PDB file of C-alpha atoms in Angstrom:
ATOM      1  CA  UNK A   1     -44.758-120.086  54.768  1.00 88.00           C
ATOM      2  CA  UNK A   2     -41.974-120.849  57.210  1.00 95.00           C
ATOM      3  CA  UNK A   3     -38.747-119.342  58.189  1.00 98.00           C
ATOM      4  CA  UNK A   4     -35.014-119.965  57.178  1.00 98.00           C
ATOM      5  CA  UNK A   5     -31.618-119.125  58.224  1.00 98.00           C
ATOM      6  CA  UNK A   6     -28.744-120.186  55.891  1.00 98.00           C
ATOM      7  CA  UNK A   7     -25.141-120.418  57.465  1.00 98.00           C
ATOM      8  CA  UNK A   8     -22.448-120.743  53.976  1.00 97.00           C
ATOM      9  CA  UNK A   9     -22.922-118.056  51.643  1.00 95.00           C
ATOM     10  CA  UNK A  10     -20.546-119.755  48.535  1.00 91.00           C
ATOM     11  CA  UNK A  11     -21.977-121.233  44.840  1.00 89.00           C
ATOM     12  CA  UNK A  12     -24.049-123.735  47.370  1.00 91.00           C
ATOM     13  CA  UNK A  13     -25.971-120.794  49.281  1.00 93.00           C
ATOM     14  CA  UNK A  14     -26.469-118.866  46.831  1.00 92.00           C
ATOM     15  CA  UNK A  15     -28.350-121.063  44.822  1.00 92.00           C
ATOM     16  CA  UNK A  16     -30.602-121.732  48.207  1.00 94.00           C
ATOM     17  CA  UNK A  17     -31.205-117.921  48.764  1.00 96.00           C
ATOM     18  CA  UNK A  18     -32.264-117.073  44.924  1.00 94.00           C
ATOM     19  CA  UNK A  19     -34.316-120.359  44.563  1.00 94.00           C
ATOM     20  CA  UNK A  20     -36.477-118.977  47.697  1.00 96.00           C
ATOM     21  CA  UNK A  21     -36.010-114.907  46.478  1.00 97.00           C
ATOM     22  CA  UNK A  22     -37.631-115.932  42.876  1.00 96.00           C
ATOM     23  CA  UNK A  23     -40.634-117.962  44.935  1.00 95.00           C
ATOM     24  CA  UNK A  24     -38.951-121.683  44.221  1.00 94.00           C
ATOM     25  CA  UNK A  25     -39.652-122.447  48.153  1.00 95.00           C
ATOM     26  CA  UNK A  26     -42.261-121.184  49.967  1.00 94.00           C
ATOM     27  CA  UNK A  27     -40.276-119.702  52.295  1.00 96.00           C
ATOM     28  CA  UNK A  28     -38.343-116.577  54.427  1.00 97.00           C
ATOM     29  CA  UNK A  29     -34.888-115.613  54.717  1.00 98.00           C
ATOM     30  CA  UNK A  30     -34.751-114.958  57.721  1.00 98.00           C
ATOM     31  CA  UNK A  31     -30.663-114.767  58.247  1.00 98.00           C
ATOM     32  CA  UNK A  32     -27.754-114.767  56.533  1.00 98.00           C
ATOM     33  CA  UNK A  33     -24.074-116.111  57.899  1.00 98.00           C
ATOM     34  CA  UNK A  34     -20.939-116.313  56.771  1.00 97.00           C
ATOM     35  CA  UNK A  35     -17.077-116.216  58.270  1.00 95.00           C
ATOM     36  CA  UNK A  36     -16.504-114.203  55.626  1.00 96.00           C
ATOM     37  CA  UNK A  37     -19.319-111.620  56.611  1.00 96.00           C
ATOM     38  CA  UNK A  38     -18.662-109.562  53.102  1.00 97.00           C
ATOM     39  CA  UNK A  39     -20.079-112.585  51.396  1.00 96.00           C
ATOM     40  CA  UNK A  40     -22.566-112.916  53.538  1.00 97.00           C
ATOM     41  CA  UNK A  41     -23.291-108.985  52.524  1.00 97.00           C
ATOM     42  CA  UNK A  42     -23.119-109.574  48.788  1.00 96.00           C
ATOM     43  CA  UNK A  43     -25.278-112.370  49.263  1.00 96.00           C
ATOM     44  CA  UNK A  44     -27.872-110.519  50.805  1.00 97.00           C
ATOM     45  CA  UNK A  45     -27.946-107.664  48.750  1.00 96.00           C
ATOM     46  CA  UNK A  46     -28.118-109.099  45.760  1.00 96.00           C
ATOM     47  CA  UNK A  47     -31.572-110.540  45.891  1.00 97.00           C
ATOM     48  CA  UNK A  48     -34.411-108.591  45.031  1.00 96.00           C
ATOM     49  CA  UNK A  49     -37.416-109.727  47.373  1.00 96.00           C
ATOM     50  CA  UNK A  50     -36.184-110.909  50.560  1.00 95.00           C
ATOM     51  CA  UNK A  51     -34.060-108.689  53.168  1.00 95.00           C
ATOM     52  CA  UNK A  52     -32.433-111.970  55.307  1.00 98.00           C
ATOM     53  CA  UNK A  53     -30.636-109.531  58.360  1.00 98.00           C
ATOM     54  CA  UNK A  54     -26.647-110.671  58.295  1.00 98.00           C
ATOM     55  CA  UNK A  55     -25.881-112.530  61.612  1.00 98.00           C
ATOM     56  CA  UNK A  56     -22.688-112.440  63.421  1.00 94.00           C
ATOM     57  CA  UNK A  57     -23.512-115.621  65.719  1.00 96.00           C
ATOM     58  CA  UNK A  58     -25.187-118.774  66.087  1.00 97.00           C
ATOM     59  CA  UNK A  59     -26.658-117.955  69.166  1.00 97.00           C
ATOM     60  CA  UNK A  60     -28.533-115.172  67.267  1.00 97.00           C
ATOM     61  CA  UNK A  61     -30.683-117.593  64.995  1.00 98.00           C
ATOM     62  CA  UNK A  62     -31.254-120.573  67.622  1.00 98.00           C
ATOM     63  CA  UNK A  63     -33.144-117.532  69.820  1.00 98.00           C
ATOM     64  CA  UNK A  64     -34.620-116.176  67.015  1.00 98.00           C
ATOM     65  CA  UNK A  65     -38.073-118.238  67.679  1.00 98.00           C
ATOM     66  CA  UNK A  66     -39.340-116.985  63.816  1.00 98.00           C
ATOM     67  CA  UNK A  67     -36.350-119.557  62.675  1.00 98.00           C
ATOM     68  CA  UNK A  68     -38.127-122.780  61.617  1.00 98.00           C
ATOM     69  CA  UNK A  69     -35.213-124.384  59.415  1.00 98.00           C
ATOM     70  CA  UNK A  70     -31.766-123.526  59.784  1.00 98.00           C
ATOM     71  CA  UNK A  71     -29.505-124.623  55.706  1.00 98.00           C
ATOM     72  CA  UNK A  72     -25.933-125.498  56.478  1.00 97.00           C
ATOM     73  CA  UNK A  73     -23.832-124.735  53.345  1.00 95.00           C
ATOM     74  CA  UNK A  74     -20.325-124.076  54.971  1.00 95.00           C
ATOM     75  CA  UNK A  75     -18.236-126.781  55.728  1.00 94.00           C
ATOM     76  CA  UNK A  76     -17.988-129.705  58.354  1.00 94.00           C
ATOM     77  CA  UNK A  77     -16.064-127.567  61.002  1.00 95.00           C
ATOM     78  CA  UNK A  78     -19.602-125.549  60.656  1.00 96.00           C
ATOM     79  CA  UNK A  79     -21.858-128.556  61.852  1.00 97.00           C
ATOM     80  CA  UNK A  80     -19.297-129.598  64.561  1.00 96.00           C
ATOM     81  CA  UNK A  81     -19.473-125.997  66.062  1.00 96.00           C
ATOM     82  CA  UNK A  82     -23.090-125.052  65.373  1.00 97.00           C
ATOM     83  CA  UNK A  83     -25.458-128.410  65.057  1.00 97.00           C
ATOM     84  CA  UNK A  84     -25.551-128.711  68.544  1.00 97.00           C
ATOM     85  CA  UNK A  85     -26.776-125.161  69.933  1.00 97.00           C
ATOM     86  CA  UNK A  86     -28.847-125.402  66.858  1.00 98.00           C
ATOM     87  CA  UNK A  87     -30.716-128.996  67.856  1.00 98.00           C
ATOM     88  CA  UNK A  88     -31.047-127.773  71.448  1.00 97.00           C
ATOM     89  CA  UNK A  89     -32.764-124.862  70.088  1.00 98.00           C
ATOM     90  CA  UNK A  90     -35.706-126.356  68.199  1.00 97.00           C
ATOM     91  CA  UNK A  91     -34.634-125.963  64.970  1.00 98.00           C
ATOM     92  CA  UNK A  92     -34.645-128.351  61.618  1.00 97.00           C
ATOM     93  CA  UNK A  93     -31.238-128.250  59.779  1.00 98.00           C
ATOM     94  CA  UNK A  94     -30.221-129.155  56.440  1.00 97.00           C
ATOM     95  CA  UNK A  95     -26.550-130.296  56.073  1.00 97.00           C
ATOM     96  CA  UNK A  96     -24.488-130.278  52.743  1.00 95.00           C
ATOM     97  CA  UNK A  97     -21.383-131.125  54.499  1.00 95.00           C
ATOM     98  CA  UNK A  98     -22.447-134.716  54.952  1.00 95.00           C
ATOM     99  CA  UNK A  99     -19.251-135.641  55.892  1.00 95.00           C
ATOM    100  CA  UNK A 100     -19.470-134.124  59.167  1.00 96.00           C
ATOM    101  CA  UNK A 101     -22.182-136.540  60.507  1.00 96.00           C
ATOM    102  CA  UNK A 102     -19.629-139.803  60.338  1.00 95.00           C
ATOM    103  CA  UNK A 103     -17.454-137.603  62.568  1.00 93.00           C
ATOM    104  CA  UNK A 104     -17.600-138.475  65.960  1.00 92.00           C
ATOM    105  CA  UNK A 105     -18.155-135.541  67.866  1.00 91.00           C
ATOM    106  CA  UNK A 106     -21.697-135.542  65.466  1.00 94.00           C
ATOM    107  CA  UNK A 107     -22.641-138.903  65.803  1.00 91.00           C
ATOM    108  CA  UNK A 108     -24.109-138.246  69.168  1.00 93.00           C
ATOM    109  CA  UNK A 109     -26.555-135.494  67.592  1.00 95.00           C
ATOM    110  CA  UNK A 110     -27.516-137.192  64.604  1.00 91.00           C
ATOM    111  CA  UNK A 111     -28.827-140.638  66.796  1.00 89.00           C
ATOM    112  CA  UNK A 112     -29.877-137.692  69.165  1.00 95.00           C
ATOM    113  CA  UNK A 113     -32.059-135.522  66.713  1.00 96.00           C
ATOM    114  CA  UNK A 114     -32.647-137.638  63.825  1.00 91.00           C
ATOM    115  CA  UNK A 115     -35.966-136.539  62.908  1.00 93.00           C
ATOM    116  CA  UNK A 116     -35.098-133.085  62.518  1.00 96.00           C
ATOM    117  CA  UNK A 117     -31.740-134.063  60.647  1.00 97.00           C
ATOM    118  CA  UNK A 118     -31.796-133.417  57.208  1.00 96.00           C
ATOM    119  CA  UNK A 119     -29.581-134.674  54.587  1.00 94.00           C
ATOM    120  CA  UNK A 120     -30.393-133.332  51.019  1.00 92.00           C
ATOM    121  CA  UNK A 121     -29.660-136.472  47.588  1.00 88.00           C
ATOM    122  CA  UNK A 122     -26.722-134.075  47.056  1.00 86.00           C
ATOM    123  CA  UNK A 123     -24.337-135.430  44.172  1.00 83.00           C
ATOM    124  CA  UNK A 124     -26.018-138.690  43.626  1.00 89.00           C
ATOM    125  CA  UNK A 125     -28.816-140.463  42.934  1.00 89.00           C
ATOM    126  CA  UNK A 126     -29.901-143.712  44.177  1.00 92.00           C
ATOM    127  CA  UNK A 127     -30.234-142.938  47.768  1.00 94.00           C
ATOM    128  CA  UNK A 128     -34.242-143.548  47.760  1.00 93.00           C
ATOM    129  CA  UNK A 129     -32.963-147.298  46.231  1.00 95.00           C
ATOM    130  CA  UNK A 130     -30.523-147.500  48.387  1.00 96.00           C
ATOM    131  CA  UNK A 131     -32.404-146.429  51.781  1.00 95.00           C
ATOM    132  CA  UNK A 132     -35.197-149.548  50.754  1.00 96.00           C
ATOM    133  CA  UNK A 133     -32.267-152.077  50.262  1.00 96.00           C
ATOM    134  CA  UNK A 134     -31.305-151.344  53.396  1.00 96.00           C
ATOM    135  CA  UNK A 135     -33.990-152.768  55.163  1.00 96.00           C
ATOM    136  CA  UNK A 136     -32.474-155.933  54.295  1.00 96.00           C
ATOM    137  CA  UNK A 137     -29.039-155.544  54.974  1.00 94.00           C
ATOM    138  CA  UNK A 138     -26.740-154.067  52.643  1.00 96.00           C
ATOM    139  CA  UNK A 139     -23.557-157.390  51.997  1.00 96.00           C
ATOM    140  CA  UNK A 140     -21.509-153.949  49.851  1.00 97.00           C
ATOM    141  CA  UNK A 141     -21.213-150.688  48.985  1.00 98.00           C
ATOM    142  CA  UNK A 142     -17.517-149.600  46.774  1.00 98.00           C
ATOM    143  CA  UNK A 143     -17.868-146.017  45.374  1.00 98.00           C
ATOM    144  CA  UNK A 144     -15.573-144.924  42.809  1.00 98.00           C
ATOM    145  CA  UNK A 145     -15.568-141.729  41.969  1.00 96.00           C
ATOM    146  CA  UNK A 146     -13.202-140.175  38.983  1.00 96.00           C
ATOM    147  CA  UNK A 147     -11.971-136.506  38.743  1.00 94.00           C
ATOM    148  CA  UNK A 148      -9.788-134.601  36.131  1.00 92.00           C
ATOM    149  CA  UNK A 149      -6.187-134.211  38.398  1.00 94.00           C
ATOM    150  CA  UNK A 150      -6.295-130.323  38.171  1.00 91.00           C
ATOM    151  CA  UNK A 151     -10.031-130.884  40.852  1.00 89.00           C
ATOM    152  CA  UNK A 152      -7.829-132.626  43.300  1.00 91.00           C
ATOM    153  CA  UNK A 153      -4.395-130.924  43.043  1.00 88.00           C
ATOM    154  CA  UNK A 154      -5.636-128.666  46.251  1.00 86.00           C
ATOM    155  CA  UNK A 155      -6.962-131.486  48.384  1.00 89.00           C
ATOM    156  CA  UNK A 156      -5.623-131.501  51.390  1.00 87.00           C
ATOM    157  CA  UNK A 157      -4.716-135.461  51.240  1.00 94.00           C
ATOM    158  CA  UNK A 158      -3.123-134.720  47.657  1.00 94.00           C
ATOM    159  CA  UNK A 159      -0.987-132.261  49.524  1.00 91.00           C
ATOM    160  CA  UNK A 160      -0.157-134.019  52.723  1.00 92.00           C
ATOM    161  CA  UNK A 161       0.855-137.122  51.022  1.00 93.00           C
ATOM    162  CA  UNK A 162       3.059-135.267  48.518  1.00 93.00           C
ATOM    163  CA  UNK A 163       0.982-136.006  45.233  1.00 92.00           C
ATOM    164  CA  UNK A 164       2.133-134.829  42.084  1.00 91.00           C
ATOM    165  CA  UNK A 165      -1.010-134.964  39.457  1.00 93.00           C
ATOM    166  CA  UNK A 166       0.195-132.438  36.795  1.00 89.00           C
ATOM    167  CA  UNK A 167       1.595-135.200  34.378  1.00 86.00           C
ATOM    168  CA  UNK A 168      -0.649-136.780  34.861  1.00 91.00           C
ATOM    169  CA  UNK A 169      -1.359-139.040  31.777  1.00 93.00           C
ATOM    170  CA  UNK A 170      -3.443-142.322  33.281  1.00 96.00           C
ATOM    171  CA  UNK A 171      -6.415-142.279  35.459  1.00 96.00           C
ATOM    172  CA  UNK A 172      -4.124-143.100  38.836  1.00 96.00           C
ATOM    173  CA  UNK A 173      -5.807-143.959  42.076  1.00 97.00           C
ATOM    174  CA  UNK A 174      -5.167-141.631  44.259  1.00 97.00           C
ATOM    175  CA  UNK A 175      -7.188-142.665  47.529  1.00 97.00           C
ATOM    176  CA  UNK A 176      -8.787-145.987  48.668  1.00 98.00           C
ATOM    177  CA  UNK A 177     -10.727-146.049  52.437  1.00 97.00           C
ATOM    178  CA  UNK A 178     -13.714-145.990  53.997  1.00 97.00           C
ATOM    179  CA  UNK A 179     -16.487-143.224  54.070  1.00 97.00           C
ATOM    180  CA  UNK A 180     -14.819-141.837  57.164  1.00 96.00           C
ATOM    181  CA  UNK A 181     -11.638-141.659  55.858  1.00 96.00           C
ATOM    182  CA  UNK A 182     -12.546-140.367  52.672  1.00 96.00           C
ATOM    183  CA  UNK A 183     -14.693-137.058  54.167  1.00 94.00           C
ATOM    184  CA  UNK A 184     -11.164-136.702  56.350  1.00 92.00           C
ATOM    185  CA  UNK A 185      -9.029-136.702  53.871  1.00 93.00           C
ATOM    186  CA  UNK A 186     -11.262-134.884  51.118  1.00 92.00           C
ATOM    187  CA  UNK A 187     -13.996-132.736  53.767  1.00 89.00           C
ATOM    188  CA  UNK A 188     -15.073-130.362  50.635  1.00 83.00           C
ATOM    189  CA  UNK A 189     -15.755-132.555  47.724  1.00 84.00           C
ATOM    190  CA  UNK A 190     -16.298-135.684  49.086  1.00 89.00           C
ATOM    191  CA  UNK A 191     -19.994-135.854  51.314  1.00 92.00           C
ATOM    192  CA  UNK A 192     -21.562-138.642  48.622  1.00 94.00           C
ATOM    193  CA  UNK A 193     -19.343-140.368  50.419  1.00 96.00           C
ATOM    194  CA  UNK A 194     -20.698-140.022  53.927  1.00 96.00           C
ATOM    195  CA  UNK A 195     -24.191-139.709  51.873  1.00 95.00           C
ATOM    196  CA  UNK A 196     -23.692-143.690  51.097  1.00 97.00           C
ATOM    197  CA  UNK A 197     -22.448-144.301  54.486  1.00 96.00           C
ATOM    198  CA  UNK A 198     -25.862-142.794  56.080  1.00 95.00           C
ATOM    199  CA  UNK A 199     -28.271-144.206  53.470  1.00 95.00           C
ATOM    200  CA  UNK A 200     -27.236-147.803  53.713  1.00 96.00           C
ATOM    201  CA  UNK A 201     -25.972-148.629  57.745  1.00 94.00           C
ATOM    202  CA  UNK A 202     -23.076-149.963  55.695  1.00 96.00           C
ATOM    203  CA  UNK A 203     -18.961-149.705  55.446  1.00 96.00           C
ATOM    204  CA  UNK A 204     -18.699-148.200  51.454  1.00 98.00           C
ATOM    205  CA  UNK A 205     -15.568-148.321  49.988  1.00 98.00           C
ATOM    206  CA  UNK A 206     -13.885-145.207  48.255  1.00 98.00           C
ATOM    207  CA  UNK A 207     -11.644-145.334  45.519  1.00 98.00           C
ATOM    208  CA  UNK A 208     -10.244-142.622  44.233  1.00 97.00           C
ATOM    209  CA  UNK A 209      -9.142-141.269  40.882  1.00 97.00           C
ATOM    210  CA  UNK A 210      -7.214-138.567  39.047  1.00 96.00           C
ATOM    211  CA  UNK A 211      -8.446-139.390  35.323  1.00 96.00           C
ATOM    212  CA  UNK A 212      -7.435-136.723  32.451  1.00 95.00           C
ATOM    213  CA  UNK A 213     -10.228-138.018  30.674  1.00 95.00           C
ATOM    214  CA  UNK A 214     -12.937-137.154  32.356  1.00 93.00           C
ATOM    215  CA  UNK A 215     -13.618-132.861  32.819  1.00 88.00           C
ATOM    216  CA  UNK A 216     -17.351-133.118  34.591  1.00 90.00           C
ATOM    217  CA  UNK A 217     -17.030-135.603  37.836  1.00 90.00           C
ATOM    218  CA  UNK A 218     -17.864-138.884  37.528  1.00 94.00           C
ATOM    219  CA  UNK A 219     -19.339-140.871  40.458  1.00 95.00           C
ATOM    220  CA  UNK A 220     -20.322-144.772  40.485  1.00 97.00           C
ATOM    221  CA  UNK A 221     -21.149-147.189  42.983  1.00 97.00           C
ATOM    222  CA  UNK A 222     -22.890-150.563  42.949  1.00 98.00           C
ATOM    223  CA  UNK A 223     -24.553-151.638  46.673  1.00 98.00           C
ATOM    224  CA  UNK A 224     -25.293-155.653  46.947  1.00 97.00           C
ATOM    225  CA  UNK A 225     -27.813-156.641  48.943  1.00 96.00           C
ATOM    226  CA  UNK A 226     -30.204-160.083  48.921  1.00 94.00           C
ATOM    227  CA  UNK A 227     -33.045-158.304  47.284  1.00 95.00           C
ATOM    228  CA  UNK A 228     -31.071-156.885  44.781  1.00 95.00           C
ATOM    229  CA  UNK A 229     -27.743-154.965  43.132  1.00 97.00           C
ATOM    230  CA  UNK A 230     -28.181-151.775  43.114  1.00 97.00           C
ATOM    231  CA  UNK A 231     -25.397-149.274  40.360  1.00 97.00           C
ATOM    232  CA  UNK A 232     -25.934-146.052  40.009  1.00 97.00           C
ATOM    233  CA  UNK A 233     -24.010-143.958  37.710  1.00 96.00           C
ATOM    234  CA  UNK A 234     -23.956-139.846  37.537  1.00 94.00           C
ATOM    235  CA  UNK A 235     -21.561-137.126  35.929  1.00 93.00           C
ATOM    236  CA  UNK A 236     -21.858-134.072  37.433  1.00 89.00           C
ATOM    237  CA  UNK A 237     -21.726-130.563  35.661  1.00 87.00           C
ATOM    238  CA  UNK A 238     -19.889-128.248  37.737  1.00 79.00           C
ATOM    239  CA  UNK A 239     -21.152-125.121  39.323  1.00 76.00           C
ATOM    240  CA  UNK A 240     -21.420-122.281  36.852  1.00 77.00           C
ATOM    241  CA  UNK A 241     -19.945-119.687  39.782  1.00 71.00           C
ATOM    242  CA  UNK A 242     -17.764-122.264  41.487  1.00 68.00           C
ATOM    243  CA  UNK A 243     -16.212-125.128  39.270  1.00 69.00           C
ATOM    244  CA  UNK A 244     -15.070-126.950  42.454  1.00 66.00           C
ATOM    245  CA  UNK A 245     -18.514-127.459  43.245  1.00 73.00           C
ATOM    246  CA  UNK A 246     -21.456-129.717  41.943  1.00 83.00           C
ATOM    247  CA  UNK A 247     -24.384-128.165  40.276  1.00 86.00           C
ATOM    248  CA  UNK A 248     -26.137-131.413  41.527  1.00 90.00           C
ATOM    249  CA  UNK A 249     -26.025-130.687  44.923  1.00 88.00           C
ATOM    250  CA  UNK A 250     -27.102-127.145  44.942  1.00 88.00           C
ATOM    251  CA  UNK A 251     -30.320-128.369  43.249  1.00 91.00           C
ATOM    252  CA  UNK A 252     -31.036-131.178  45.606  1.00 93.00           C
ATOM    253  CA  UNK A 253     -30.488-129.011  48.632  1.00 93.00           C
ATOM    254  CA  UNK A 254     -33.202-126.317  46.821  1.00 95.00           C
ATOM    255  CA  UNK A 255     -35.527-129.126  46.699  1.00 95.00           C
ATOM    256  CA  UNK A 256     -35.121-131.092  49.577  1.00 95.00           C
ATOM    257  CA  UNK A 257     -36.430-127.859  51.373  1.00 95.00           C
ATOM    258  CA  UNK A 258     -39.205-126.634  48.459  1.00 95.00           C
ATOM    259  CA  UNK A 259     -40.358-130.886  50.064  1.00 94.00           C
ATOM    260  CA  UNK A 260     -40.032-129.537  54.114  1.00 94.00           C
ATOM    261  CA  UNK A 261     -41.315-126.114  53.117  1.00 92.00           C
ATOM    262  CA  UNK A 262     -44.262-127.601  51.244  1.00 85.00           C
ATOM    263  CA  UNK A 263     -44.971-130.631  53.558  1.00 58.00           C
ATOM    264  CA  UNK A 264     -45.435-128.745  56.969  1.00 52.00           C
TER     265      UNK A 264
END
């Protein structure tokens, strides 16, 4: 049974912890950690079978030889702050805030520790096929995300640009750029753009649309290569405890963790 530490005790972290607690993953939670220590305490006490320690520093996790896998479910900043220490200590790292892996501060770690950095499929499907197409080269990847205006109103990019989305009655393009630009502009909600960039090895063009006609997040991407064209559309239901979080993204982390704890 593998030892797991969890950094980030929000909606996704809670889904992962409860899956381990209920025996869906062959692992033991040794630590939970959050910048808001009360959230870590609430999560720890909510578990019926697991009795994790509440970590107050990443060194506490890095220095414990019982910890095999660390799951980051916090933020891009958490990856930037903690990834190097954890990877240097020999831990495997599951990264939910995938956008951090496109940041220049983290790119060297991806190159150095690639075999121990794991990325779940998140809110998308088709990444295995995309990786297969990358073997012969990807000509282009285009991602279009449709979200209800209310789900974009609090995003840093929208506030910075002074965009008023309250009165939007027709689909409105609020952002166009590369995956690297998208994960900086929308650090909490556009990790899928980073997943596409990492899986394809290509420049990913991203368009974000505020669409009053949609109530669930809709992601569509098309990838073209000389081996074929891949078109994927996913409509994600929100997590019941956090409407800004994709339920599928949380479940994909559980499935990845199941695989890591079963095959090794």
